[in-house]
PDB file of C-alpha atoms in Angstrom:
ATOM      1  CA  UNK D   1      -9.422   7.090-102.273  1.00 47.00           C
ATOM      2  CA  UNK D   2     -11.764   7.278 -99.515  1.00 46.00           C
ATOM      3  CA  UNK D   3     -15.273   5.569 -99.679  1.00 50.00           C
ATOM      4  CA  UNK D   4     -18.197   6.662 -97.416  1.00 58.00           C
ATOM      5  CA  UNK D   5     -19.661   3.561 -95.372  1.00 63.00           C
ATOM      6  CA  UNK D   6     -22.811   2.123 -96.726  1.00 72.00           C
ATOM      7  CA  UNK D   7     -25.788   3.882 -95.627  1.00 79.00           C
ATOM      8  CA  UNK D   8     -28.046   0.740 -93.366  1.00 86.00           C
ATOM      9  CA  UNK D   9     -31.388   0.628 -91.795  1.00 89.00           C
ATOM     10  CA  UNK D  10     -30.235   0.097 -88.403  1.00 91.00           C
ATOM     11  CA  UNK D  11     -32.827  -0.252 -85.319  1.00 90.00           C
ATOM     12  CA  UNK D  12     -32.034   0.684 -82.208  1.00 91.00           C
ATOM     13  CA  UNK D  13     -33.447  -1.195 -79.007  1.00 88.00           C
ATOM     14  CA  UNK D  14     -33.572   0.316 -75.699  1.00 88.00           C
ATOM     15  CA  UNK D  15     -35.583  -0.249 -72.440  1.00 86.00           C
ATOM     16  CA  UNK D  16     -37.991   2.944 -70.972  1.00 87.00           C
ATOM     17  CA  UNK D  17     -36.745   1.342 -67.652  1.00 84.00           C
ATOM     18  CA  UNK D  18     -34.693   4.532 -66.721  1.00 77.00           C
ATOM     19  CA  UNK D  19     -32.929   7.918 -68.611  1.00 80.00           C
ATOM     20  CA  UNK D  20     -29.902   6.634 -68.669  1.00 82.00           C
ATOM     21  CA  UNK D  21     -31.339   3.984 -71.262  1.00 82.00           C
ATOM     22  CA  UNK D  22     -33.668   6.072 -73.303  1.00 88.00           C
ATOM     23  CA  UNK D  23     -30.582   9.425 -73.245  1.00 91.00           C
ATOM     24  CA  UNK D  24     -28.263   6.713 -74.562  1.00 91.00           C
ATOM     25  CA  UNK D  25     -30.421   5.644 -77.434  1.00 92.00           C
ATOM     26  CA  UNK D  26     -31.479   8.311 -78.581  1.00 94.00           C
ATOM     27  CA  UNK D  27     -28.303   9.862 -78.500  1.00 94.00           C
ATOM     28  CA  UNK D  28     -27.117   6.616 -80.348  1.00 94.00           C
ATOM     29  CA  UNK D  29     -30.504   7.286 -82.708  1.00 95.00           C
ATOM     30  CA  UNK D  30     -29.140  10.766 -83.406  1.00 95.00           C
ATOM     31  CA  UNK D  31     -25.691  10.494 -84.168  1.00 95.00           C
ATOM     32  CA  UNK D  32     -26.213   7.281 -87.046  1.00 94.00           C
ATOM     33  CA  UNK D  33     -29.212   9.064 -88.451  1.00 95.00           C
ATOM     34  CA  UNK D  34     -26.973  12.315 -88.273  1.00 94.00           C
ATOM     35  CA  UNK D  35     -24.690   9.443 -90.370  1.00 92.00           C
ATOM     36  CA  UNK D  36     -27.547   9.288 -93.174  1.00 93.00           C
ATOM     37  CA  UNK D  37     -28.632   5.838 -91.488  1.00 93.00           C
ATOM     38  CA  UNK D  38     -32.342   4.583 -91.232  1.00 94.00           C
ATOM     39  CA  UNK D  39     -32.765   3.936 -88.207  1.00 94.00           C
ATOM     40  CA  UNK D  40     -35.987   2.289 -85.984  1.00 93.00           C
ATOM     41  CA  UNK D  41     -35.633   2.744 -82.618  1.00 93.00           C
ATOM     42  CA  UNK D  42     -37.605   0.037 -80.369  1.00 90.00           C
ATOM     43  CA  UNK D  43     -38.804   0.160 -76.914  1.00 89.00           C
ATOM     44  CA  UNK D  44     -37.876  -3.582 -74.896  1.00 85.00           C
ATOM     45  CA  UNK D  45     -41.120  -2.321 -72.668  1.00 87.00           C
ATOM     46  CA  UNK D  46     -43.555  -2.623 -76.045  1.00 86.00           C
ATOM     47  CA  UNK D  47     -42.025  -5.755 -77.267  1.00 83.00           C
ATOM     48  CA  UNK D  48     -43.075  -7.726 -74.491  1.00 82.00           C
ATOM     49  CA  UNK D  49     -46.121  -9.646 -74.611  1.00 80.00           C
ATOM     50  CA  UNK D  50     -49.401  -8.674 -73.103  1.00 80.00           C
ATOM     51  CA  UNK D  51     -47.529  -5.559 -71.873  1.00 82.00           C
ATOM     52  CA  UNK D  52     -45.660  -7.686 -69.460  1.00 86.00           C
ATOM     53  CA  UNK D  53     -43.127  -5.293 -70.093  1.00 86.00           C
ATOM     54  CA  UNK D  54     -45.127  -2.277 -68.148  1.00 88.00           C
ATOM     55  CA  UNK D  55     -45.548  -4.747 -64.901  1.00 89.00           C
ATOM     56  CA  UNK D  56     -41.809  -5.238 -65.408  1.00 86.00           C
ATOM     57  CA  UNK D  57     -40.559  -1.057 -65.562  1.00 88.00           C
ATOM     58  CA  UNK D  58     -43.164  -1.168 -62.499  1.00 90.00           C
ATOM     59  CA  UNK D  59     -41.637  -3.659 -60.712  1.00 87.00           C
ATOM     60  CA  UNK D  60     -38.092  -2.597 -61.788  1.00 86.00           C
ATOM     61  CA  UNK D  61     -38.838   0.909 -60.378  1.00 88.00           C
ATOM     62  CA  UNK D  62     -40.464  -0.381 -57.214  1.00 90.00           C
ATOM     63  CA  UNK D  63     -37.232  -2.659 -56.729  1.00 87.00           C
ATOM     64  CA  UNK D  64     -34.756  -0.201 -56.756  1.00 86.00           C
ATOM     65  CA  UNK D  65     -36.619   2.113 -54.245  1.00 90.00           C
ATOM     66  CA  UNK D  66     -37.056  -0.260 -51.607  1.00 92.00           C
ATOM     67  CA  UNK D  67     -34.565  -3.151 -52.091  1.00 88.00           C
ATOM     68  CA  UNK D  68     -31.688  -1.974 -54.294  1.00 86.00           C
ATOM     69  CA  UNK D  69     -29.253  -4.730 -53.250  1.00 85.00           C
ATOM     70  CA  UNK D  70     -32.033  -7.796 -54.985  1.00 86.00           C
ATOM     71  CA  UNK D  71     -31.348  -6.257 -58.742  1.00 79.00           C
ATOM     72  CA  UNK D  72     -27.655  -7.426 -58.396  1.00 82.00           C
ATOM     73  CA  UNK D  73     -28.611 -10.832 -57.325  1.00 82.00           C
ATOM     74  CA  UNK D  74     -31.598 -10.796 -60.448  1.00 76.00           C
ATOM     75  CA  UNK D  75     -28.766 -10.086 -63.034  1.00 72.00           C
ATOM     76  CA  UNK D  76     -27.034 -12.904 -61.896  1.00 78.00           C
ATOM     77  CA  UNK D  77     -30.004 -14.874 -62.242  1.00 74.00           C
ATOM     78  CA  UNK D  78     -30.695 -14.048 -65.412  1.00 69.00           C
ATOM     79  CA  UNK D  79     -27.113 -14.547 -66.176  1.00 68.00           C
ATOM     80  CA  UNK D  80     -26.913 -18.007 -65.170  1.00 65.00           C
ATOM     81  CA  UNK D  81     -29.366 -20.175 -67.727  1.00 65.00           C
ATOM     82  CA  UNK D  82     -31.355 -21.339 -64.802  1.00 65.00           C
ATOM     83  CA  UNK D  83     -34.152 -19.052 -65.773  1.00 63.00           C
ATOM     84  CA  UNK D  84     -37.375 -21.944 -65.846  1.00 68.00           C
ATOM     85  CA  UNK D  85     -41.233 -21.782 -66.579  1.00 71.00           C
ATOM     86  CA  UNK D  86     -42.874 -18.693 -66.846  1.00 68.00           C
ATOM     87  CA  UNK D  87     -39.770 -16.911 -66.596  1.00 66.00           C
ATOM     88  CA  UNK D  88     -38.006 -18.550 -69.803  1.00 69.00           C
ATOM     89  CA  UNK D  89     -41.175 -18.579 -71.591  1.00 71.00           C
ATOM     90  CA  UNK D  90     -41.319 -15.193 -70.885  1.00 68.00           C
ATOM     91  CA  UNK D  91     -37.749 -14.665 -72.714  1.00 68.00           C
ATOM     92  CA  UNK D  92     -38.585 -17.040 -75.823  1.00 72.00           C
ATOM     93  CA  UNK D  93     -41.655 -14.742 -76.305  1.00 73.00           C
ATOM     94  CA  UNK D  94     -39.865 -11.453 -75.595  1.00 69.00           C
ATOM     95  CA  UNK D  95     -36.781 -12.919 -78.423  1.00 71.00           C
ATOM     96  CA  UNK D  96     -39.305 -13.874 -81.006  1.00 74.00           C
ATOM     97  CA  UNK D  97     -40.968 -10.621 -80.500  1.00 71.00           C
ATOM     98  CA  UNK D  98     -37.758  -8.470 -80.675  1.00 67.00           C
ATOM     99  CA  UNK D  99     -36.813 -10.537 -84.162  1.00 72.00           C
ATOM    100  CA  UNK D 100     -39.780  -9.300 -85.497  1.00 75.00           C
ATOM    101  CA  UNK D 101     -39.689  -6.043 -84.797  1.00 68.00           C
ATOM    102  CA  UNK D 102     -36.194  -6.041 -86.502  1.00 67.00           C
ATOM    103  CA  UNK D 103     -37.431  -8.021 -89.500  1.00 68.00           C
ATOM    104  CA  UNK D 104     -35.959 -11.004 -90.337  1.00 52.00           C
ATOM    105  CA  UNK D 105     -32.832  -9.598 -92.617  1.00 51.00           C
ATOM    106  CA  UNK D 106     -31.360  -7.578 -89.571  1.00 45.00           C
ATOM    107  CA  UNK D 107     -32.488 -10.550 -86.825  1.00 43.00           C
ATOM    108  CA  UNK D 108     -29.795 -12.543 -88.288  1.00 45.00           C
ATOM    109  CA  UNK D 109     -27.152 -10.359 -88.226  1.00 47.00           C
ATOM    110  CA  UNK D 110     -24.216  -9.875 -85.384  1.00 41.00           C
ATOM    111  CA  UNK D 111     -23.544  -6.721 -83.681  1.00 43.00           C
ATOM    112  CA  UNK D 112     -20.260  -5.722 -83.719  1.00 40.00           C
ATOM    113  CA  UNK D 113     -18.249  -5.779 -80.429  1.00 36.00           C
TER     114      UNK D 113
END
């Protein structure tokens, strides 16, 4: 006997930063709700405080256009834990922020892999 999977509120968090991230979530978006899924879909950009997260897509865009090789050496940054001051308290802000735009029942729990 074959039983349907449970039906979830599942939210979805992408970045505006480019179309290849907002075409993948809402394409993501589509299919689960397609699924009979809630789902919230959540912009990274808007859950930045004091919409760093516009100065960010600016800079991001500005970045790519006139020194494309830098973004490879900022994910490794970013990648490394060395990520101090305004920078980390930046990311505790944007985490907290994210969690609670989840709600705390879905913060908790793991994406699958």
């Amino acid at each position: 006997m074959h039983h349907p999977a449970a039906r979830q509120r599942i939210v979805v968090v992408s970045a505006s930063f480019g179309a290849g991230h907002d075409g993948a979530a809402a394409e993501l978006t589509r299919r689960l709700r397609a699924g009979g899924h809630q789902v919230d879909r959540r912009d990274f950009v808007d859950l930045v405080p004091r919409r760093a997260g516009v100065l960010l897509r600016g800079l991001y865009r500005r970045q790519l256009t006139t020194l494309p090789r830098t973004w490879g050496w900022l994910l490794a940054l970013a990648g490394s834990q060395r990520l101090t001051g305004g920078a980390a308290a930046l990311t505790a802000a944007t985490d907290a922020a994210m969690q609670a735009a989840v709600g705390t029942d879905a913060a908790h729990q793991a994406v699958p892999r």
